[in-house]
PDB file of C-alpha atoms in Angstrom:
ATOM      1  CA  MET A   1     -17.230  -3.408   5.797  1.00 60.00           C
ATOM      2  CA  SER A   2     -15.487  -5.169   8.939  1.00 70.00           C
ATOM      3  CA  ALA A   3     -12.359  -3.328   9.483  1.00 70.00           C
ATOM      4  CA  ALA A   4     -10.009  -6.070   8.732  1.00 69.00           C
ATOM      5  CA  THR A   5     -11.738  -6.317   5.136  1.00 74.00           C
ATOM      6  CA  SER A   6     -12.073  -2.057   5.011  1.00 85.00           C
ATOM      7  CA  ILE A   7      -8.083  -1.587   5.410  1.00 92.00           C
ATOM      8  CA  ASP A   8      -7.362  -4.322   2.360  1.00 94.00           C
ATOM      9  CA  ALA A   9      -9.510  -2.255   0.813  1.00 95.00           C
ATOM     10  CA  ALA A  10      -7.186   0.872   1.061  1.00 96.00           C
ATOM     11  CA  PHE A  11      -4.427  -0.723   0.534  1.00 97.00           C
ATOM     12  CA  ARG A  12      -5.055  -2.649  -2.457  1.00 96.00           C
ATOM     13  CA  ALA A  13      -6.085   1.444  -3.983  1.00 97.00           C
ATOM     14  CA  LEU A  14      -3.092   2.944  -2.491  1.00 97.00           C
ATOM     15  CA  GLY A  15      -1.237   0.147  -4.879  1.00 96.00           C
ATOM     16  CA  ASP A  16      -1.000   2.127  -8.449  1.00 96.00           C
ATOM     17  CA  PRO A  17       0.474   5.385  -9.181  1.00 94.00           C
ATOM     18  CA  THR A  18      -2.275   7.162 -10.873  1.00 95.00           C
ATOM     19  CA  ARG A  19      -4.937   6.771  -7.565  1.00 96.00           C
ATOM     20  CA  ARG A  20      -1.792   7.786  -4.928  1.00 96.00           C
ATOM     21  CA  ARG A  21      -0.857  11.201  -7.661  1.00 95.00           C
ATOM     22  CA  VAL A  22      -5.277  11.478  -7.007  1.00 96.00           C
ATOM     23  CA  ILE A  23      -4.742  11.487  -2.790  1.00 97.00           C
ATOM     24  CA  GLU A  24      -1.325  13.328  -2.710  1.00 95.00           C
ATOM     25  CA  GLN A  25      -3.782  16.285  -5.210  1.00 95.00           C
ATOM     26  CA  LEU A  26      -6.842  15.735  -2.466  1.00 96.00           C
ATOM     27  CA  SER A  27      -3.945  16.197   0.877  1.00 95.00           C
ATOM     28  CA  LEU A  28      -3.307  19.671  -0.366  1.00 93.00           C
ATOM     29  CA  ARG A  29      -7.256  19.943  -1.360  1.00 93.00           C
ATOM     30  CA  PRO A  30     -10.932  18.668  -2.552  1.00 94.00           C
ATOM     31  CA  ALA A  31     -10.739  18.763  -6.574  1.00 95.00           C
ATOM     32  CA  SER A  32     -12.737  17.885  -9.476  1.00 94.00           C
ATOM     33  CA  MET A  33     -12.619  15.102 -11.934  1.00 93.00           C
ATOM     34  CA  THR A  34     -11.792  17.886 -14.344  1.00 92.00           C
ATOM     35  CA  GLU A  35      -9.017  19.681 -12.195  1.00 93.00           C
ATOM     36  CA  LEU A  36      -7.711  16.256 -10.811  1.00 94.00           C
ATOM     37  CA  SER A  37      -6.946  15.127 -14.481  1.00 93.00           C
ATOM     38  CA  ARG A  38      -4.916  17.514 -15.591  1.00 90.00           C
ATOM     39  CA  PRO A  39      -1.515  15.944 -14.276  1.00 85.00           C
ATOM     40  CA  PHE A  40      -3.001  13.155 -16.189  1.00 83.00           C
ATOM     41  CA  ALA A  41      -2.044  11.708 -19.201  1.00 86.00           C
ATOM     42  CA  ILE A  42      -5.660   9.801 -19.423  1.00 88.00           C
ATOM     43  CA  SER A  43      -8.820   9.683 -20.245  1.00 90.00           C
ATOM     44  CA  LEU A  44     -11.896  11.419 -17.467  1.00 91.00           C
ATOM     45  CA  PRO A  45     -13.108   7.479 -18.386  1.00 93.00           C
ATOM     46  CA  THR A  46     -10.140   5.943 -16.913  1.00 94.00           C
ATOM     47  CA  LEU A  47      -9.802   8.036 -14.196  1.00 95.00           C
ATOM     48  CA  SER A  48     -13.084   7.801 -13.201  1.00 95.00           C
ATOM     49  CA  LYS A  49     -12.572   4.547 -12.552  1.00 96.00           C
ATOM     50  CA  HIS A  50      -9.743   4.888 -10.725  1.00 97.00           C
ATOM     51  CA  LEU A  51     -11.942   7.767  -8.514  1.00 97.00           C
ATOM     52  CA  GLY A  52     -14.883   4.832  -8.362  1.00 97.00           C
ATOM     53  CA  ILE A  53     -12.080   2.611  -6.884  1.00 97.00           C
ATOM     54  CA  LEU A  54     -10.898   5.274  -3.995  1.00 97.00           C
ATOM     55  CA  GLU A  55     -14.340   6.185  -3.329  1.00 96.00           C
ATOM     56  CA  LYS A  56     -15.382   2.419  -3.242  1.00 96.00           C
ATOM     57  CA  SER A  57     -12.791   2.224  -0.526  1.00 95.00           C
ATOM     58  CA  GLY A  58     -13.336   4.505   1.215  1.00 95.00           C
ATOM     59  CA  LEU A  59     -10.254   6.395   0.874  1.00 96.00           C
ATOM     60  CA  VAL A  60     -12.001   9.225  -0.684  1.00 96.00           C
ATOM     61  CA  ARG A  61     -15.572  10.998  -1.096  1.00 96.00           C
ATOM     62  CA  SER A  62     -17.230  12.736  -3.353  1.00 96.00           C
ATOM     63  CA  ALA A  63     -20.659  15.204  -3.988  1.00 95.00           C
ATOM     64  CA  LYS A  64     -22.401  17.006  -6.659  1.00 93.00           C
ATOM     65  CA  VAL A  65     -22.839  20.459  -6.250  1.00 85.00           C
ATOM     66  CA  GLY A  66     -24.629  21.884  -9.096  1.00 89.00           C
ATOM     67  CA  ARG A  67     -23.226  20.130 -12.241  1.00 91.00           C
ATOM     68  CA  VAL A  68     -19.937  19.451 -10.420  1.00 92.00           C
ATOM     69  CA  ARG A  69     -19.068  16.315  -8.762  1.00 93.00           C
ATOM     70  CA  THR A  70     -15.992  17.528  -6.219  1.00 96.00           C
ATOM     71  CA  TYR A  71     -14.209  14.715  -4.797  1.00 96.00           C
ATOM     72  CA  GLN A  72     -12.504  14.910  -1.387  1.00 95.00           C
ATOM     73  CA  LEU A  73     -10.248  13.131   0.942  1.00 94.00           C
ATOM     74  CA  VAL A  74     -11.594  10.621   3.933  1.00 93.00           C
ATOM     75  CA  PRO A  75      -8.843  10.330   6.646  1.00 89.00           C
ATOM     76  CA  GLY A  76      -9.853   7.921   8.667  1.00 91.00           C
ATOM     77  CA  ARG A  77      -9.216   5.405   5.944  1.00 90.00           C
ATOM     78  CA  LEU A  78      -5.300   6.953   4.870  1.00 92.00           C
ATOM     79  CA  LYS A  79      -4.567   6.971   9.168  1.00 93.00           C
ATOM     80  CA  SER A  80      -5.946   3.156   9.633  1.00 93.00           C
ATOM     81  CA  ALA A  81      -3.852   2.428   7.520  1.00 94.00           C
ATOM     82  CA  GLU A  82      -1.132   3.753   8.687  1.00 95.00           C
ATOM     83  CA  SER A  83      -1.210   3.339  12.166  1.00 95.00           C
ATOM     84  CA  TRP A  84      -0.706  -0.200  11.269  1.00 95.00           C
ATOM     85  CA  LEU A  85       2.648   0.161   9.326  1.00 95.00           C
ATOM     86  CA  THR A  86       3.170   2.167  12.642  1.00 95.00           C
ATOM     87  CA  GLU A  87       3.302  -0.860  14.567  1.00 95.00           C
ATOM     88  CA  GLN A  88       4.941  -2.954  13.124  1.00 94.00           C
ATOM     89  CA  ARG A  89       7.255  -1.204  12.666  1.00 92.00           C
ATOM     90  CA  THR A  90       7.457  -0.358  16.197  1.00 93.00           C
ATOM     91  CA  LEU A  91       7.028  -4.079  17.210  1.00 93.00           C
ATOM     92  CA  TRP A  92      10.201  -4.792  14.585  1.00 90.00           C
ATOM     93  CA  GLU A  93      12.354  -1.962  16.119  1.00 90.00           C
ATOM     94  CA  ARG A  94      11.932  -3.081  19.690  1.00 89.00           C
ATOM     95  CA  ARG A  95      12.777  -6.956  18.274  1.00 86.00           C
ATOM     96  CA  LEU A  96      15.591  -4.839  17.323  1.00 82.00           C
ATOM     97  CA  ASP A  97      16.497  -3.422  20.657  1.00 83.00           C
ATOM     98  CA  GLN A  98      16.271  -6.398  22.736  1.00 84.00           C
ATOM     99  CA  LEU A  99      18.879  -8.558  20.514  1.00 82.00           C
ATOM    100  CA  ASP A 100      21.323  -4.956  20.690  1.00 81.00           C
ATOM    101  CA  GLU A 101      20.077  -5.611  24.803  1.00 84.00           C
ATOM    102  CA  TYR A 102      21.245  -9.147  24.308  1.00 81.00           C
ATOM    103  CA  LEU A 103      25.021  -8.815  22.697  1.00 84.00           C
ATOM    104  CA  ALA A 104      25.739  -5.971  24.576  1.00 85.00           C
ATOM    105  CA  THR A 105      24.716  -8.578  27.469  1.00 86.00           C
ATOM    106  CA  LEU A 106      26.953 -11.483  25.910  1.00 84.00           C
ATOM    107  CA  LYS A 107      30.147  -8.554  25.414  1.00 83.00           C
ATOM    108  CA  GLU A 108      29.680  -7.761  29.183  1.00 83.00           C
ATOM    109  CA  GLU A 109      29.712 -11.297  29.911  1.00 80.00           C
ATOM    110  CA  GLU A 110      33.603 -12.224  27.398  1.00 74.00           C
ATOM    111  CA  PRO A 111      36.200 -12.610  29.605  1.00 67.00           C
TER     112      PRO A 111
ATOM    113  CA  MET B   1      12.044  -1.197  -9.778  1.00 60.00           C
ATOM    114  CA  SER B   2      11.754   2.506  -9.646  1.00 71.00           C
ATOM    115  CA  ALA B   3      10.111   3.548  -6.273  1.00 70.00           C
ATOM    116  CA  ALA B   4       6.987   4.011  -7.339  1.00 70.00           C
ATOM    117  CA  THR B   5       6.688  -0.274  -8.782  1.00 74.00           C
ATOM    118  CA  SER B   6       8.149  -0.376  -5.719  1.00 85.00           C
ATOM    119  CA  ILE B   7       6.008   0.812  -3.146  1.00 92.00           C
ATOM    120  CA  ASP B   8       2.765  -0.375  -5.794  1.00 94.00           C
ATOM    121  CA  ALA B   9       4.402  -3.980  -5.714  1.00 94.00           C
ATOM    122  CA  ALA B  10       4.651  -3.072  -1.710  1.00 96.00           C
ATOM    123  CA  PHE B  11       0.501  -1.701  -0.723  1.00 96.00           C
ATOM    124  CA  ARG B  12      -0.684  -4.135  -3.058  1.00 96.00           C
ATOM    125  CA  ALA B  13       0.903  -7.165  -1.212  1.00 97.00           C
ATOM    126  CA  LEU B  14      -0.833  -5.624   1.945  1.00 97.00           C
ATOM    127  CA  GLY B  15      -4.348  -5.080   0.585  1.00 96.00           C
ATOM    128  CA  ASP B  16      -4.563  -9.202   1.735  1.00 96.00           C
ATOM    129  CA  PRO B  17      -5.599 -10.345   6.158  1.00 94.00           C
ATOM    130  CA  THR B  18      -3.351 -13.947   5.589  1.00 95.00           C
ATOM    131  CA  ARG B  19      -0.161 -11.974   3.928  1.00 96.00           C
ATOM    132  CA  ARG B  20      -0.848  -9.193   6.812  1.00 96.00           C
ATOM    133  CA  ARG B  21      -1.076 -11.391   9.418  1.00 95.00           C
ATOM    134  CA  VAL B  22       2.100 -12.901   8.462  1.00 96.00           C
ATOM    135  CA  ILE B  23       3.795  -9.392   7.903  1.00 97.00           C
ATOM    136  CA  GLU B  24       2.671  -9.165  11.487  1.00 95.00           C
ATOM    137  CA  GLN B  25       4.244 -11.975  12.746  1.00 95.00           C
ATOM    138  CA  LEU B  26       7.427 -11.534  11.528  1.00 96.00           C
ATOM    139  CA  SER B  27       7.928  -8.149  12.793  1.00 95.00           C
ATOM    140  CA  LEU B  28       7.861 -10.323  15.841  1.00 93.00           C
ATOM    141  CA  ARG B  29      10.505 -12.385  14.786  1.00 93.00           C
ATOM    142  CA  PRO B  30      11.593 -14.938  12.005  1.00 94.00           C
ATOM    143  CA  ALA B  31      10.218 -17.646  11.172  1.00 95.00           C
ATOM    144  CA  SER B  32       9.361 -20.912   8.696  1.00 94.00           C
ATOM    145  CA  MET B  33       6.618 -21.691   6.608  1.00 93.00           C
ATOM    146  CA  THR B  34       6.032 -24.385   9.244  1.00 92.00           C
ATOM    147  CA  GLU B  35       6.025 -21.361  12.421  1.00 93.00           C
ATOM    148  CA  LEU B  36       4.098 -18.800   9.954  1.00 94.00           C
ATOM    149  CA  SER B  37       1.299 -21.676   8.842  1.00 93.00           C
ATOM    150  CA  ARG B  38      -0.171 -22.053  12.506  1.00 90.00           C
ATOM    151  CA  PRO B  39      -2.642 -19.457  13.354  1.00 85.00           C
ATOM    152  CA  PHE B  40      -3.903 -20.394   9.972  1.00 83.00           C
ATOM    153  CA  ALA B  41      -6.582 -22.954   8.234  1.00 86.00           C
ATOM    154  CA  ILE B  42      -5.041 -22.294   4.995  1.00 88.00           C
ATOM    155  CA  SER B  43      -3.116 -25.308   3.475  1.00 90.00           C
ATOM    156  CA  LEU B  44       0.729 -24.850   2.853  1.00 91.00           C
ATOM    157  CA  PRO B  45       1.016 -24.278  -0.830  1.00 93.00           C
ATOM    158  CA  THR B  46      -1.365 -21.241  -0.312  1.00 94.00           C
ATOM    159  CA  LEU B  47       0.664 -19.318   2.573  1.00 95.00           C
ATOM    160  CA  SER B  48       3.526 -20.865  -0.412  1.00 95.00           C
ATOM    161  CA  LYS B  49       1.629 -18.234  -3.469  1.00 96.00           C
ATOM    162  CA  HIS B  50       1.497 -15.495   0.146  1.00 97.00           C
ATOM    163  CA  LEU B  51       5.054 -15.695   1.072  1.00 97.00           C
ATOM    164  CA  GLY B  52       5.399 -15.505  -2.769  1.00 97.00           C
ATOM    165  CA  ILE B  53       3.936 -12.802  -3.262  1.00 97.00           C
ATOM    166  CA  LEU B  54       5.295 -10.407  -0.108  1.00 97.00           C
ATOM    167  CA  GLU B  55       9.475 -11.528  -1.474  1.00 96.00           C
ATOM    168  CA  LYS B  56       8.654 -10.151  -4.559  1.00 96.00           C
ATOM    169  CA  SER B  57       7.317  -6.583  -2.917  1.00 95.00           C
ATOM    170  CA  GLY B  58      10.084  -6.877  -0.877  1.00 95.00           C
ATOM    171  CA  LEU B  59       8.058  -6.429   2.216  1.00 96.00           C
ATOM    172  CA  VAL B  60       9.699  -9.898   3.052  1.00 96.00           C
ATOM    173  CA  ARG B  61      13.173 -11.880   2.366  1.00 96.00           C
ATOM    174  CA  SER B  62      14.137 -15.988   3.276  1.00 96.00           C
ATOM    175  CA  ALA B  63      17.007 -17.846   3.829  1.00 95.00           C
ATOM    176  CA  LYS B  64      17.353 -21.769   3.626  1.00 93.00           C
ATOM    177  CA  VAL B  65      19.602 -22.803   6.410  1.00 85.00           C
ATOM    178  CA  GLY B  66      19.674 -26.709   5.804  1.00 89.00           C
ATOM    179  CA  ARG B  67      16.398 -27.521   5.117  1.00 91.00           C
ATOM    180  CA  VAL B  68      14.477 -24.580   6.602  1.00 92.00           C
ATOM    181  CA  ARG B  69      13.717 -21.699   4.773  1.00 93.00           C
ATOM    182  CA  THR B  70      13.268 -18.758   7.080  1.00 95.00           C
ATOM    183  CA  TYR B  71      11.391 -15.427   6.760  1.00 96.00           C
ATOM    184  CA  GLN B  72      12.185 -12.131   8.126  1.00 95.00           C
ATOM    185  CA  LEU B  73      10.783  -8.562   7.639  1.00 94.00           C
ATOM    186  CA  VAL B  74      12.745  -6.668   5.653  1.00 93.00           C
ATOM    187  CA  PRO B  75      11.937  -2.633   7.136  1.00 90.00           C
ATOM    188  CA  GLY B  76      12.689  -0.219   4.515  1.00 91.00           C
ATOM    189  CA  ARG B  77       9.428  -1.347   1.746  1.00 90.00           C
ATOM    190  CA  LEU B  78       7.304  -1.328   4.728  1.00 92.00           C
ATOM    191  CA  LYS B  79       9.093   2.320   5.961  1.00 93.00           C
ATOM    192  CA  SER B  80       8.258   3.686   1.981  1.00 93.00           C
ATOM    193  CA  ALA B  81       4.812   3.089   2.479  1.00 94.00           C
ATOM    194  CA  GLU B  82       4.033   4.546   6.173  1.00 95.00           C
ATOM    195  CA  SER B  83       6.225   7.685   5.363  1.00 95.00           C
ATOM    196  CA  TRP B  84       3.821   7.904   2.073  1.00 95.00           C
ATOM    197  CA  LEU B  85       1.296   7.861   4.164  1.00 95.00           C
ATOM    198  CA  THR B  86       2.760  10.046   6.963  1.00 95.00           C
ATOM    199  CA  GLU B  87       3.048  12.616   3.831  1.00 95.00           C
ATOM    200  CA  GLN B  88      -0.387  12.567   2.905  1.00 94.00           C
ATOM    201  CA  ARG B  89      -2.000  12.991   6.087  1.00 92.00           C
ATOM    202  CA  THR B  90       0.197  15.541   7.524  1.00 93.00           C
ATOM    203  CA  LEU B  91      -0.528  17.577   4.579  1.00 93.00           C
ATOM    204  CA  TRP B  92      -4.249  17.130   5.407  1.00 90.00           C
ATOM    205  CA  GLU B  93      -3.846  18.622   8.718  1.00 89.00           C
ATOM    206  CA  ARG B  94      -2.172  21.238   8.001  1.00 88.00           C
ATOM    207  CA  ARG B  95      -4.553  22.438   5.255  1.00 85.00           C
ATOM    208  CA  LEU B  96      -7.072  21.956   8.032  1.00 81.00           C
ATOM    209  CA  ASP B  97      -5.401  24.313  10.205  1.00 82.00           C
ATOM    210  CA  GLN B  98      -5.484  26.721   7.515  1.00 83.00           C
ATOM    211  CA  LEU B  99      -9.287  26.394   7.348  1.00 81.00           C
ATOM    212  CA  ASP B 100      -9.355  26.838  11.435  1.00 81.00           C
ATOM    213  CA  GLU B 101      -6.967  29.827  10.769  1.00 83.00           C
ATOM    214  CA  TYR B 102      -8.481  31.256   8.124  1.00 80.00           C
ATOM    215  CA  LEU B 103     -11.933  31.223  10.255  1.00 83.00           C
ATOM    216  CA  ALA B 104     -10.688  32.329  13.318  1.00 85.00           C
ATOM    217  CA  THR B 105      -9.958  35.215  11.214  1.00 85.00           C
ATOM    218  CA  LEU B 106     -13.434  35.757   9.796  1.00 84.00           C
ATOM    219  CA  LYS B 107     -15.269  35.692  12.983  1.00 83.00           C
ATOM    220  CA  GLU B 108     -12.533  38.119  14.356  1.00 83.00           C
ATOM    221  CA  GLU B 109     -13.884  40.887  11.518  1.00 80.00           C
ATOM    222  CA  GLU B 110     -17.329  40.138  13.296  1.00 74.00           C
ATOM    223  CA  PRO B 111     -18.619  43.304  13.953  1.00 68.00           C
TER     224      PRO B 111
END
């Protein structure tokens, strides 16, 4: 996956409240599907579909130990999405600062 | 729109490279559709569809002055998405720090 494709998949995966709740839980600790299902009133097959989307997006990975599959957060992909957003906000705030300075200059020039 | 619904729409809208390029341009300055179309090899109707999705998600708003419609960034929605991501990363890093401390304690207890 290219950088653009991977960030696409990350943002799309985050555009769903169930998947964000899963990420919130995995930010605290790794968890099995049964543990992850507790706060939700959804079936295991539906949760499994969401977990599949999260794994495919690279936000989450899983490993099977014995009979239990454990899910954990992959922070790199979250970090890329966060960095992109921070960059846009910074650019936007810089532009606002420049407008502020410009307005101040205009005021100083007033008779 | 509830907070969850609006953040859903924001993340989904950001999961497309054309729409992210539009946001990147609007972080620098407001722009008309013609200006926004310049870096892209896409038709105006396709770009218009993307702009519609961005406006509906609350990331962008537009106003018509005379015959030209100008698009600009609405930073609040971007900020919500960024804050959510920052919170998850912070929780995850705190957990790693706790694991570090725990491992350090184990080492100290070694004979």
